[in-house]
Short mmCIF file of C-alpha atoms in Angstrom, two decimals:
data_model
loop_
_atom_site.label_atom_id
_atom_site.label_comp_id
_atom_site.label_asym_id
_atom_site.label_seq_id
_atom_site.Cartn_x
_atom_site.Cartn_y
_atom_site.Cartn_z
CA MET A 312 -7.94 10.28 -19.20
CA ASN A 313 -10.71 9.86 -17.42
CA ARG A 314 -11.41 8.48 -14.14
CA PHE A 315 -11.95 5.11 -13.72
CA PHE A 316 -11.68 2.33 -11.42
CA LEU A 317 -12.15 -1.39 -10.85
CA ASP A 318 -13.17 -2.88 -8.03
CA VAL A 319 -12.65 -6.67 -6.69
CA HIS A 320 -14.27 -8.40 -4.24
CA ALA A 321 -13.50 -11.81 -2.89
CA LEU A 322 -15.16 -14.33 -0.55
CA GLN A 323 -12.68 -17.02 0.99
CA THR A 324 -13.04 -19.56 3.46
CA VAL A 325 -9.75 -19.95 5.87
CA PRO A 326 -9.80 -23.12 7.93
CA PRO A 327 -7.57 -23.28 11.42
CA SER A 328 -4.57 -21.70 10.18
CA ASN A 329 -2.49 -17.77 11.21
CA LEU A 330 -2.29 -16.13 8.06
CA ASN A 331 -0.94 -12.73 9.59
CA ARG A 332 0.30 -12.51 12.90
CA ASP A 333 0.47 -10.02 15.92
CA ASP A 334 3.14 -8.76 17.87
CA THR A 335 2.40 -11.50 20.27
CA GLY A 336 2.28 -14.33 17.66
CA ALA A 337 -1.65 -14.49 17.58
CA PRO A 338 -3.72 -13.59 14.39
CA LYS A 339 -4.21 -10.43 14.10
CA THR A 340 -8.10 -9.20 14.74
CA ALA A 341 -10.23 -6.20 14.76
CA VAL A 342 -13.45 -4.90 16.13
CA TYR A 343 -16.39 -4.07 13.19
CA GLY A 344 -19.99 -3.98 14.26
CA GLY A 345 -19.15 -4.36 17.70
CA VAL A 346 -17.74 -7.96 17.54
CA PRO A 347 -14.00 -9.07 17.31
CA ARG A 348 -13.46 -10.46 13.76
CA ALA A 349 -10.82 -12.22 11.82
CA ARG A 350 -7.77 -9.91 9.95
CA VAL A 351 -5.20 -9.89 7.59
CA SER A 352 -3.19 -7.01 6.91
CA SER A 353 -3.34 -5.13 3.52
CA GLN A 354 0.58 -5.09 3.89
CA ALA A 355 0.81 -8.97 4.21
CA TRP A 356 -1.86 -9.68 1.48
CA LYS A 357 0.09 -6.81 -0.87
CA ARG A 358 2.98 -8.91 -0.14
CA ALA A 359 1.63 -11.90 -1.44
CA ILE A 360 0.42 -10.47 -4.18
CA ARG A 361 3.91 -9.44 -5.46
CA THR A 362 5.78 -12.38 -4.85
CA TYR A 363 2.66 -14.28 -6.84
CA PHE A 364 3.65 -11.98 -9.57
CA ARG A 365 7.21 -13.52 -9.85
CA ASP A 366 6.41 -16.93 -8.53
CA GLU A 367 3.90 -17.27 -10.90
CA HIS A 368 5.76 -15.59 -14.11
CA LEU A 369 2.65 -13.57 -14.56
CA LEU A 370 4.85 -10.78 -15.22
CA ASP A 371 8.45 -10.63 -17.02
CA PRO A 372 11.41 -10.20 -14.74
CA THR A 373 12.24 -6.62 -16.15
CA GLU A 374 8.57 -5.28 -15.29
CA LEU A 375 9.00 -6.09 -11.84
CA GLY A 376 10.76 -3.85 -9.00
CA VAL A 377 12.74 -4.74 -5.91
CA ARG A 378 11.93 -3.29 -2.50
CA THR A 379 15.43 -3.37 -0.85
CA LYS A 380 17.80 -1.21 1.97
CA LYS A 381 20.73 -3.12 -0.11
CA VAL A 382 20.12 -1.12 -3.08
CA VAL A 383 23.70 -0.48 -3.63
CA GLU A 384 25.01 -3.91 -3.47
CA LEU A 385 22.26 -4.51 -6.45
CA LEU A 386 23.62 -1.53 -8.58
CA ALA A 387 27.45 -3.04 -7.84
CA GLU A 388 26.29 -5.99 -9.15
CA ARG A 389 24.91 -4.51 -12.50
CA ILE A 390 28.11 -2.08 -12.85
CA THR A 391 30.65 -5.27 -12.71
CA ALA A 392 28.38 -6.62 -15.35
CA LEU A 393 28.84 -4.10 -17.45
CA ASP A 394 32.88 -3.95 -16.33
CA PRO A 395 33.97 -7.19 -15.37
CA ALA A 396 37.07 -6.27 -14.88
CA LEU A 397 36.11 -3.66 -12.00
CA SER A 398 37.24 -4.99 -8.54
CA GLU A 399 33.99 -5.54 -5.67
CA GLU A 400 35.32 -2.65 -3.45
CA GLU A 401 35.20 -0.05 -6.72
CA ALA A 402 32.04 -0.96 -8.06
CA LEU A 403 30.47 -0.59 -4.52
CA ARG A 404 31.59 3.05 -4.58
CA ARG A 405 30.76 4.12 -7.62
CA ALA A 406 27.42 2.30 -6.83
CA ASP A 407 26.82 4.35 -3.90
CA GLU A 408 27.93 7.36 -5.32
CA THR A 409 25.40 7.07 -8.27
CA VAL A 410 22.82 5.94 -5.45
CA LYS A 411 23.53 9.32 -3.53
CA ALA A 412 23.17 10.89 -6.38
CA THR A 413 19.54 10.25 -6.40
CA GLY A 414 19.29 12.24 -3.05
CA LEU A 415 18.73 8.51 -1.43
CA LYS A 416 20.97 8.75 2.00
CA THR A 417 23.31 5.95 2.40
CA GLU A 418 25.72 4.44 5.36
CA VAL A 419 27.01 1.10 6.65
CA PRO A 420 25.10 -0.20 9.24
CA LYS A 421 26.98 -0.49 12.84
CA ARG A 422 26.50 -3.92 13.13
CA LYS A 423 27.74 -4.74 9.88
CA ALA A 424 30.96 -2.11 10.46
CA ASP A 425 31.63 -3.53 13.81
CA GLN A 426 32.01 -7.13 12.16
CA ALA A 427 34.18 -6.34 9.54
CA LYS A 428 36.79 -4.41 12.44
CA ASP A 429 38.37 -8.04 12.18
CA GLY A 430 40.11 -7.56 9.16
CA SER A 431 37.10 -8.44 6.82
CA PRO A 432 36.22 -6.77 3.45
CA ALA A 433 34.00 -3.57 4.16
CA PRO A 434 30.80 -4.18 4.08
CA ALA A 435 28.29 -2.12 1.20
CA PRO A 436 26.65 1.03 2.32
CA GLU A 437 22.77 0.42 2.59
CA THR A 438 19.92 2.50 2.51
CA LYS A 439 18.36 3.92 5.85
CA TYR A 440 14.57 2.48 4.76
CA LEU A 441 13.60 -0.01 2.24
CA VAL A 442 13.24 1.48 -1.41
CA PHE A 443 11.54 0.43 -4.25
CA LEU A 444 13.42 0.45 -7.81
CA SER A 445 12.06 -1.14 -11.34
CA ALA A 446 15.03 -3.34 -12.81
CA ARG A 447 15.02 -1.06 -15.61
CA GLN A 448 15.65 2.05 -12.70
CA LEU A 449 18.57 0.22 -11.65
CA ASP A 450 20.30 -0.67 -15.39
CA ALA A 451 19.88 3.06 -16.04
CA LEU A 452 21.91 4.15 -12.97
CA ALA A 453 24.46 1.09 -13.83
CA ALA A 454 24.62 2.85 -17.31
CA LEU A 455 25.16 6.09 -15.63
CA ALA A 456 27.67 4.99 -13.49
CA ALA A 457 29.30 3.45 -16.30
CA GLU A 458 29.86 7.02 -18.20
CA GLY A 459 31.01 8.41 -15.47
CA ALA A 460 33.50 5.80 -14.74
CA ALA A 461 36.87 7.85 -14.89
CA ASP A 462 35.81 9.89 -11.82
CA ILE A 463 32.58 8.98 -10.48
CA THR A 464 32.82 11.84 -7.40
CA ALA A 465 33.28 14.93 -9.96
CA PHE A 466 31.00 12.99 -12.66
CA PHE A 467 28.00 13.61 -9.92
CA LYS A 468 28.92 17.19 -8.72
CA ASP A 469 28.19 18.09 -12.05
CA ARG A 470 24.13 19.35 -11.25
CA LYS A 471 23.32 18.08 -14.70
CA ASN A 472 24.06 14.16 -13.89
CA LYS A 473 22.78 14.74 -10.69
CA ASP A 474 19.49 15.26 -12.12
CA ARG A 475 20.05 12.53 -14.78
CA ALA A 476 20.65 10.02 -11.92
CA ARG A 477 17.14 11.26 -9.95
CA GLU A 478 15.48 11.27 -13.99
CA ALA A 479 16.33 7.54 -13.75
CA ALA A 480 15.28 6.98 -10.41
CA ASP A 481 11.63 8.24 -11.54
CA THR A 482 11.10 6.86 -14.70
CA ARG A 483 10.07 3.90 -16.43
CA HIS A 484 8.51 1.90 -13.48
CA SER A 485 7.97 -1.55 -13.04
CA VAL A 486 4.05 -2.54 -12.92
CA ASP A 487 4.41 -3.42 -9.21
CA ILE A 488 5.80 0.21 -8.34
CA ALA A 489 3.01 1.37 -10.52
CA LEU A 490 0.47 -0.58 -8.49
CA PHE A 491 1.34 -0.21 -4.95
CA GLY A 492 3.47 3.02 -5.34
CA ARG A 493 6.53 4.52 -3.69
CA MET A 494 7.28 6.74 -0.72
CA VAL A 495 10.92 7.99 0.10
CA ALA A 496 10.66 10.00 2.25
CA ASP A 497 14.40 11.83 2.01
CA ILE A 498 13.20 12.58 -1.84
CA ALA A 499 9.70 13.14 -2.07
CA ASP A 500 9.93 14.22 -5.65
CA ILE A 501 10.35 10.76 -6.55
CA ASN A 502 7.38 9.33 -4.39
CA VAL A 503 4.81 7.56 -7.04
CA ASP A 504 1.24 7.54 -5.71
CA ALA A 505 -0.25 3.91 -5.52
CA ALA A 506 -3.01 2.97 -8.03
CA VAL A 507 -4.49 0.59 -6.18
CA GLN A 508 -5.36 0.18 -2.51
CA VAL A 509 -6.17 -3.27 -0.86
CA ALA A 510 -8.85 -3.23 2.32
CA HIS A 511 -7.70 -5.32 5.55
CA ALA A 512 -9.54 -8.55 4.96
CA LEU A 513 -12.19 -9.06 7.31
CA SER A 514 -14.02 -12.29 8.42
CA VAL A 515 -17.87 -11.51 7.54
CA HIS A 516 -18.88 -13.10 11.18
CA ARG A 517 -17.44 -12.75 14.60
CA VAL A 518 -14.03 -15.22 15.55
CA ASP A 519 -12.36 -15.76 18.38
CA ASN A 520 -8.79 -16.90 18.33
CA GLU A 521 -7.90 -20.13 19.67
CA SER A 522 -4.86 -21.95 20.98
CA ASP A 523 -3.17 -25.31 20.07
CA TYR A 524 -1.17 -27.38 22.54
CA TYR A 525 1.40 -28.85 21.08
CA THR A 526 4.05 -31.56 21.93
CA ALA A 527 6.88 -33.30 20.42
CA VAL A 528 8.66 -36.07 21.28
CA ASP A 529 12.78 -36.52 20.90
CA ASP A 530 13.25 -39.70 18.35
CA HIS A 531 16.22 -40.51 19.91
CA ASN A 532 14.56 -40.96 23.60
CA ARG A 533 15.72 -44.70 24.85
CA ASP A 534 12.76 -46.13 26.79
CA GLU A 535 13.03 -45.33 30.20
CA GLU A 536 12.87 -41.54 29.11
CA THR A 537 9.33 -40.35 29.07
CA GLY A 538 7.99 -37.30 28.02
CA ALA A 539 7.71 -34.69 25.56
CA GLY A 540 11.16 -32.90 24.30
CA MET A 541 9.40 -29.73 23.15
CA ILE A 542 6.12 -28.61 24.62
CA GLY A 543 3.92 -24.89 23.30
CA THR A 544 0.89 -22.94 22.02
CA VAL A 545 0.28 -21.77 18.51
CA ASP A 546 -2.74 -19.52 18.18
CA PHE A 547 -4.84 -19.89 15.40
CA ASN A 548 -8.48 -19.06 13.83
CA SER A 549 -10.70 -19.69 10.66
CA ALA A 550 -12.73 -17.49 9.00
CA THR A 551 -14.80 -16.26 6.13
CA LEU A 552 -13.30 -13.57 4.76
CA TYR A 553 -14.42 -10.56 2.50
CA ARG A 554 -11.64 -8.97 0.37
CA TYR A 555 -11.37 -6.19 -1.26
CA ALA A 556 -8.99 -3.36 -3.82
CA ALA A 557 -9.60 -0.87 -5.34
CA LEU A 558 -7.51 0.18 -9.03
CA GLY A 559 -7.50 3.37 -10.34
CA ILE A 560 -6.62 2.53 -14.19
CA HIS A 561 -6.08 6.29 -15.04
CA GLN A 562 -3.59 6.47 -12.44
CA LEU A 563 -1.84 3.51 -13.18
CA ALA A 564 -1.70 4.56 -17.09
CA ALA A 565 0.02 7.55 -16.05
CA ASN A 566 2.85 5.87 -13.35
CA LEU A 567 3.49 3.60 -16.28
CA GLY A 568 3.91 6.18 -18.67
CA GLN A 569 4.36 5.37 -22.52
CA GLY A 570 4.68 1.64 -21.70
CA LEU A 571 7.08 -0.60 -20.73
CA ARG A 572 7.65 -2.47 -24.38
CA GLU A 573 9.01 -0.01 -27.59
CA ASP A 574 6.90 -2.52 -29.66
CA GLU A 575 3.30 -2.27 -28.27
CA PRO A 576 0.04 -0.12 -28.23
CA ALA A 577 0.39 2.45 -25.63
CA THR A 578 -2.56 0.60 -23.94
CA GLN A 579 -1.26 -2.80 -24.15
CA PRO A 580 1.21 -2.38 -20.80
CA VAL A 581 -1.55 -1.01 -18.83
CA ARG A 582 -4.34 -4.26 -19.49
CA ARG A 583 -1.13 -6.55 -18.61
CA ALA A 584 -0.49 -5.10 -15.19
CA VAL A 585 -4.78 -4.91 -14.45
CA GLU A 586 -4.83 -8.57 -15.81
CA ALA A 587 -1.87 -9.91 -13.64
CA PHE A 588 -2.78 -7.88 -10.53
CA MET A 589 -6.67 -9.46 -11.01
CA HIS A 590 -4.93 -12.37 -11.24
CA SER A 591 -2.68 -12.20 -8.19
CA PHE A 592 -5.14 -10.61 -5.75
CA VAL A 593 -7.37 -13.60 -6.43
CA ALA A 594 -4.88 -16.47 -6.32
CA SER A 595 -2.41 -15.48 -4.33
CA LEU A 596 -2.36 -16.34 -0.38
CA PRO A 597 -0.24 -14.67 2.80
CA THR A 598 2.07 -17.84 4.17
CA GLY A 599 2.23 -17.53 7.99
CA LYS A 600 2.24 -20.36 9.58
CA ILE A 601 1.36 -22.13 6.43
CA ASN A 602 3.72 -25.28 7.31
CA THR A 603 1.74 -25.48 10.05
CA PHE A 604 -1.82 -25.53 9.03
CA GLY A 605 -1.98 -26.00 4.80
CA HIS A 606 -4.54 -23.32 4.55
CA HIS A 607 -4.02 -23.30 0.60
CA THR A 608 -8.23 -22.38 0.08
CA LEU A 609 -9.27 -20.09 -3.26
CA PRO A 610 -12.07 -17.50 -3.06
CA ASP A 611 -15.40 -18.95 -3.25
CA ALA A 612 -16.49 -15.93 -5.06
CA VAL A 613 -15.27 -13.05 -6.95
CA LEU A 614 -17.11 -10.28 -7.78
CA VAL A 615 -15.28 -7.25 -10.27
CA THR A 616 -16.87 -4.15 -11.43
CA LEU A 617 -15.74 -1.45 -13.79
CA ARG A 618 -16.71 2.23 -12.25
CA SER A 619 -16.11 5.14 -14.18
CA THR A 620 -17.54 7.41 -10.64
CA ARG A 621 -15.43 6.56 -7.51
CA PRO A 622 -14.03 2.62 -5.66
CA VAL A 623 -17.39 1.40 -3.71
CA SER A 624 -16.47 -1.37 -1.05
CA PHE A 625 -19.27 -3.93 -0.10
CA VAL A 626 -17.94 -4.61 3.28
CA SER A 627 -20.93 -2.40 4.95
CA ALA A 628 -23.05 -5.52 4.04
CA PHE A 629 -21.10 -7.47 6.79
CA GLU A 630 -21.54 -4.67 9.59
CA ASP A 631 -23.83 -6.91 11.46
CA PRO A 632 -21.93 -10.13 11.55
CA VAL A 633 -23.19 -12.89 10.15
CA ARG A 634 -24.71 -15.68 12.00
CA ALA A 635 -23.71 -19.74 10.76
CA GLU A 636 -26.54 -21.45 9.66
CA GLU A 637 -26.78 -24.73 7.39
CA GLY A 638 -24.20 -24.09 4.59
CA GLY A 639 -22.22 -22.27 7.27
CA HIS A 640 -21.10 -18.50 6.46
CA LEU A 641 -20.25 -18.26 3.03
CA ARG A 642 -23.83 -19.04 1.77
CA ALA A 643 -25.10 -16.36 4.24
CA ALA A 644 -22.53 -14.15 2.85
CA CYS A 645 -23.65 -14.00 -0.33
CA ASP A 646 -27.44 -13.57 0.85
CA ARG A 647 -26.26 -10.51 1.78
CA LEU A 648 -24.77 -9.10 -0.93
CA THR A 649 -26.55 -10.61 -3.45
CA ALA A 650 -29.48 -7.82 -1.18
CA TYR A 651 -26.97 -5.35 -0.31
CA VAL A 652 -25.56 -4.99 -3.74
CA PRO A 653 -28.34 -3.79 -5.85
CA ASP A 654 -30.02 -1.44 -3.18
CA ILE A 655 -26.74 0.42 -2.62
CA GLU A 656 -25.91 0.62 -6.48
CA ARG A 657 -29.99 1.65 -7.22
CA ALA A 658 -29.38 4.12 -4.51
CA TYR A 659 -26.32 6.10 -5.78
CA GLY A 660 -27.07 5.31 -9.79
CA THR A 661 -24.12 2.89 -10.51
CA GLU A 662 -26.59 0.27 -11.56
CA ALA A 663 -25.14 0.23 -15.10
CA ASP A 664 -21.72 -0.46 -13.82
CA PRO A 665 -20.42 -4.00 -15.81
CA THR A 666 -19.94 -6.51 -13.00
CA TRP A 667 -18.46 -9.84 -13.13
CA ILE A 668 -18.75 -12.87 -11.28
CA LEU A 669 -16.93 -15.73 -10.77
CA ARG A 670 -18.09 -18.74 -8.52
CA VAL A 671 -17.89 -22.36 -6.96
CA GLY A 672 -20.57 -24.48 -5.66
CA PRO A 673 -24.14 -23.92 -4.60
CA HIS A 674 -24.21 -21.93 -1.75
CA THR A 675 -22.88 -19.14 -4.12
CA ARG A 676 -25.42 -19.50 -7.13
CA GLN A 677 -27.66 -16.48 -5.65
CA LEU A 678 -24.87 -14.05 -6.99
CA ASP A 679 -25.54 -14.90 -10.52
CA ARG A 680 -28.07 -12.21 -10.40
CA LEU A 681 -25.27 -9.42 -9.83
CA GLY A 682 -23.91 -9.61 -13.06
CA THR A 683 -22.31 -11.55 -15.58
CA GLU A 684 -21.09 -15.08 -15.01
CA ALA A 685 -17.53 -16.50 -16.04
CA ASP A 686 -16.68 -19.73 -16.55
CA ASN A 687 -13.41 -20.01 -14.54
CA LEU A 688 -10.15 -17.19 -13.77
CA THR A 689 -8.76 -16.93 -17.45
CA ALA A 690 -12.29 -16.32 -18.68
CA LEU A 691 -13.02 -13.65 -15.67
CA ILE A 692 -9.31 -11.83 -16.70
CA LYS A 693 -10.15 -11.98 -20.04
CA ALA A 694 -13.05 -10.35 -19.97
CA VAL A 695 -12.08 -7.72 -17.74
CA GLY A 696 -9.03 -7.11 -19.27
CA GLN A 697 -10.80 -6.85 -22.42
CA ALA A 698 -13.35 -4.11 -21.18
CA VAL A 699 -9.95 -1.91 -19.11
CA ALA A 700 -8.56 -1.87 -22.93
CA GLU A 701 -11.17 -0.98 -24.95
CA ARG A 702 -12.04 1.81 -22.17
CA LEU A 703 -8.44 3.04 -22.79
CA GLU A 704 -8.93 3.29 -26.32
CA LYS A 705 -12.11 5.87 -26.19
CA PRO A 706 -11.49 8.74 -27.49
CA LYS A 707 -10.84 11.73 -24.52
#
């Protein structure tokens, strides 16, 4: 398959908030163009995207994975489902042997082992780091453990069965693993190259963090008891963010393999994954301090481009920070994009790449010049999904 990419850009205004904290509890920042900017890390937004898949039922649970240290515990639950008469201790033992057969290392965390010295049941072993496995990979490993139930230790001493365990952990990837990849330090040959790259969201203008001093009153105070029951501070900022992601459709197709379902065309799982990612990237939101600030916004503008060369971020349009004018930072940011995008595409010969626009309000009207406007998010996703499917179905 020829390489081709989907670029997704968004402008999103966020009111006073603390979406993504640093080690001091302050909103993350970065210096760009010589001035401090608000920043939301790619890790924070990728987590929000993955959560949105599940919470909004964009994908079937069988098409999703789980990232956890508690692989043995999860696998033991599946083994028990296959053999309900099995004791919890035996299920955990078989699960541990099966996980080790894949090449992953497990151990009982020292803290939990110490707590179990009082005679309580021994805790389940855990992997040393978070491991990303799909639901179907866990099911395949459980089936393998059931096959070797007579003597699980002897079963996995057979090299062929160890190879089967490793193969089970490295085939039939879930959509989220295919998108975001998987890195396993102990067994690099089951690593999965990520199909999508998510940039750190960055404000288009200078931002200085602020601090809110607050007090809380004790509801049960007597009249003679004055003063606050608690005082504190919380840091925040507000920003118009430029967000960007690049999705390699060819890599996504390779990661998904022959597809997630036997009864559908080979291109359909890729299209479904692309559409789910687009929906989740646009609509998801990190929830840091959300109860404090209620920062429930959606992007004011979304640009999507299908490219046959390489991904192109438009962040350079904002290297010179936008200054607030009438209409705030959003209109000025849209003006920047409207001027910058045609110039860079003309200079590098990518003007013919199809682009779709989704926008809200009069301050974004000028973006219509950059592509085909979609009426709403559903229409945008459908149009892009159809274009991706047509590109996938073209002869090599």
